[in-house]
Tab-separated table of C-alpha atoms in Angstrom:
chain	number	residue	atom	x	y	z
A	1472	SER	CA	-43.792	-4.742	-14.380
A	1473	LYS	CA	-42.189	-5.242	-17.754
A	1474	LYS	CA	-44.291	-5.694	-20.878
A	1475	ASN	CA	-42.469	-8.942	-21.699
A	1476	ALA	CA	-41.024	-10.065	-18.365
A	1477	PRO	CA	-39.778	-13.509	-19.509
A	1478	LEU	CA	-37.733	-11.974	-22.342
A	1479	HIS	CA	-36.431	-9.235	-20.025
A	1480	LEU	CA	-35.379	-11.808	-17.429
A	1481	SER	CA	-33.776	-14.092	-20.019
A	1482	GLY	CA	-31.667	-11.123	-21.191
A	1483	ARG	CA	-30.548	-10.422	-17.632
A	1484	PHE	CA	-29.756	-14.106	-17.098
A	1485	ALA	CA	-27.726	-14.184	-20.338
A	1486	ALA	CA	-25.820	-11.088	-19.158
A	1487	LYS	CA	-25.009	-12.696	-15.807
A	1488	GLU	CA	-23.805	-15.836	-17.603
A	1489	ALA	CA	-21.610	-13.749	-19.945
A	1490	VAL	CA	-20.031	-11.932	-16.978
A	1491	ILE	CA	-19.448	-15.169	-15.059
A	1492	LYS	CA	-17.818	-16.869	-18.047
A	1493	ALA	CA	-15.579	-13.873	-18.720
A	1494	LEU	CA	-14.499	-13.544	-15.084
A	1495	ASN	CA	-13.981	-17.239	-14.471
A	1496	GLN	CA	-11.380	-17.268	-17.251
A	1497	ASN	CA	-9.452	-14.515	-15.469
A	1498	ASN	CA	-6.653	-16.100	-13.411
A	1499	GLY	CA	-8.789	-19.093	-12.491
A	1500	SER	CA	-10.968	-16.996	-10.170
A	1501	VAL	CA	-14.507	-18.137	-9.495
A	1502	ILE	CA	-17.592	-15.986	-9.138
A	1503	ARG	CA	-21.104	-17.290	-8.576
A	1504	MET	CA	-24.455	-16.248	-10.024
A	1505	HIS	CA	-25.652	-14.584	-6.795
A	1506	GLU	CA	-22.564	-12.325	-6.777
A	1507	VAL	CA	-23.451	-10.709	-10.134
A	1508	GLU	CA	-26.123	-8.056	-10.493
A	1509	ILE	CA	-27.190	-6.480	-13.793
A	1510	ILE	CA	-28.652	-3.016	-13.255
A	1511	GLY	CA	-30.333	-0.849	-15.845
A	1512	ASP	CA	-33.361	1.261	-16.545
A	1513	GLY	CA	-33.802	0.217	-20.186
A	1514	LYS	CA	-32.724	3.637	-21.437
A	1515	SER	CA	-28.963	3.265	-21.042
A	1516	SER	CA	-26.362	0.517	-21.135
A	1517	PRO	CA	-26.711	-2.098	-18.418
A	1518	VAL	CA	-24.303	-1.797	-15.503
A	1519	VAL	CA	-22.615	-4.742	-13.805
A	1520	LYS	CA	-22.464	-4.704	-10.010
A	1521	LEU	CA	-20.415	-7.421	-8.321
A	1522	ASN	CA	-21.000	-8.394	-4.720
A	1523	SER	CA	-17.387	-9.528	-4.423
A	1524	GLU	CA	-14.237	-7.571	-3.640
A	1525	LYS	CA	-11.895	-9.905	-5.541
A	1526	PHE	CA	-12.725	-8.259	-8.880
A	1527	LYS	CA	-12.658	-4.614	-7.733
A	1528	ASP	CA	-9.754	-3.740	-10.084
A	1529	LEU	CA	-11.718	-4.776	-13.180
A	1530	GLU	CA	-14.007	-2.809	-15.450
A	1531	ILE	CA	-16.833	-5.011	-16.717
A	1532	LEU	CA	-18.941	-4.035	-19.701
A	1533	VAL	CA	-22.018	-5.903	-20.838
A	1534	THR	CA	-24.493	-5.588	-23.670
A	1535	ILE	CA	-27.831	-7.355	-24.047
A	1536	SER	CA	-29.822	-7.858	-27.229
A	1537	HIS	CA	-33.034	-9.703	-27.955
A	1538	ASN	CA	-35.800	-10.218	-30.439
A	1539	SER	CA	-39.268	-11.566	-29.765
A	1540	GLU	CA	-37.967	-15.076	-29.009
A	1541	ASN	CA	-34.278	-15.027	-28.060
A	1542	ALA	CA	-31.879	-13.114	-25.853
A	1543	ILE	CA	-28.095	-12.851	-26.064
A	1544	ALA	CA	-25.448	-10.999	-24.071
A	1545	PHE	CA	-21.739	-10.267	-24.346
A	1546	SER	CA	-19.318	-9.181	-21.645
A	1547	ILE	CA	-15.889	-7.579	-21.851
A	1548	VAL	CA	-13.523	-7.448	-18.883
A	1549	ASN	CA	-10.709	-4.886	-18.698
A	1550	GLU	CA	-8.192	-4.117	-16.003
A	1551	ARG	CA	-8.679	-0.604	-14.664
A	1552	GLY	CA	-5.773	1.667	-15.472
A	1553	ASP	CA	-4.788	3.968	-12.626
């Protein structure tokens, strides 16, 4: 259990929203909230896991920040270079 669960959850929600907005601008593709998972242990950068194969060639970075009242997140989407 997190010390401040509502703030923790609002940060995760903001991260999911940032990922969805970034991906939905990519070639008109659509991804839904339940297809995005934000994983992290609080000690390292959060990791984005997508439950969709249509974005497998993309690298998705996300950062979450918050204070005692607000949470914000940003997402960057890059094509993977092989």
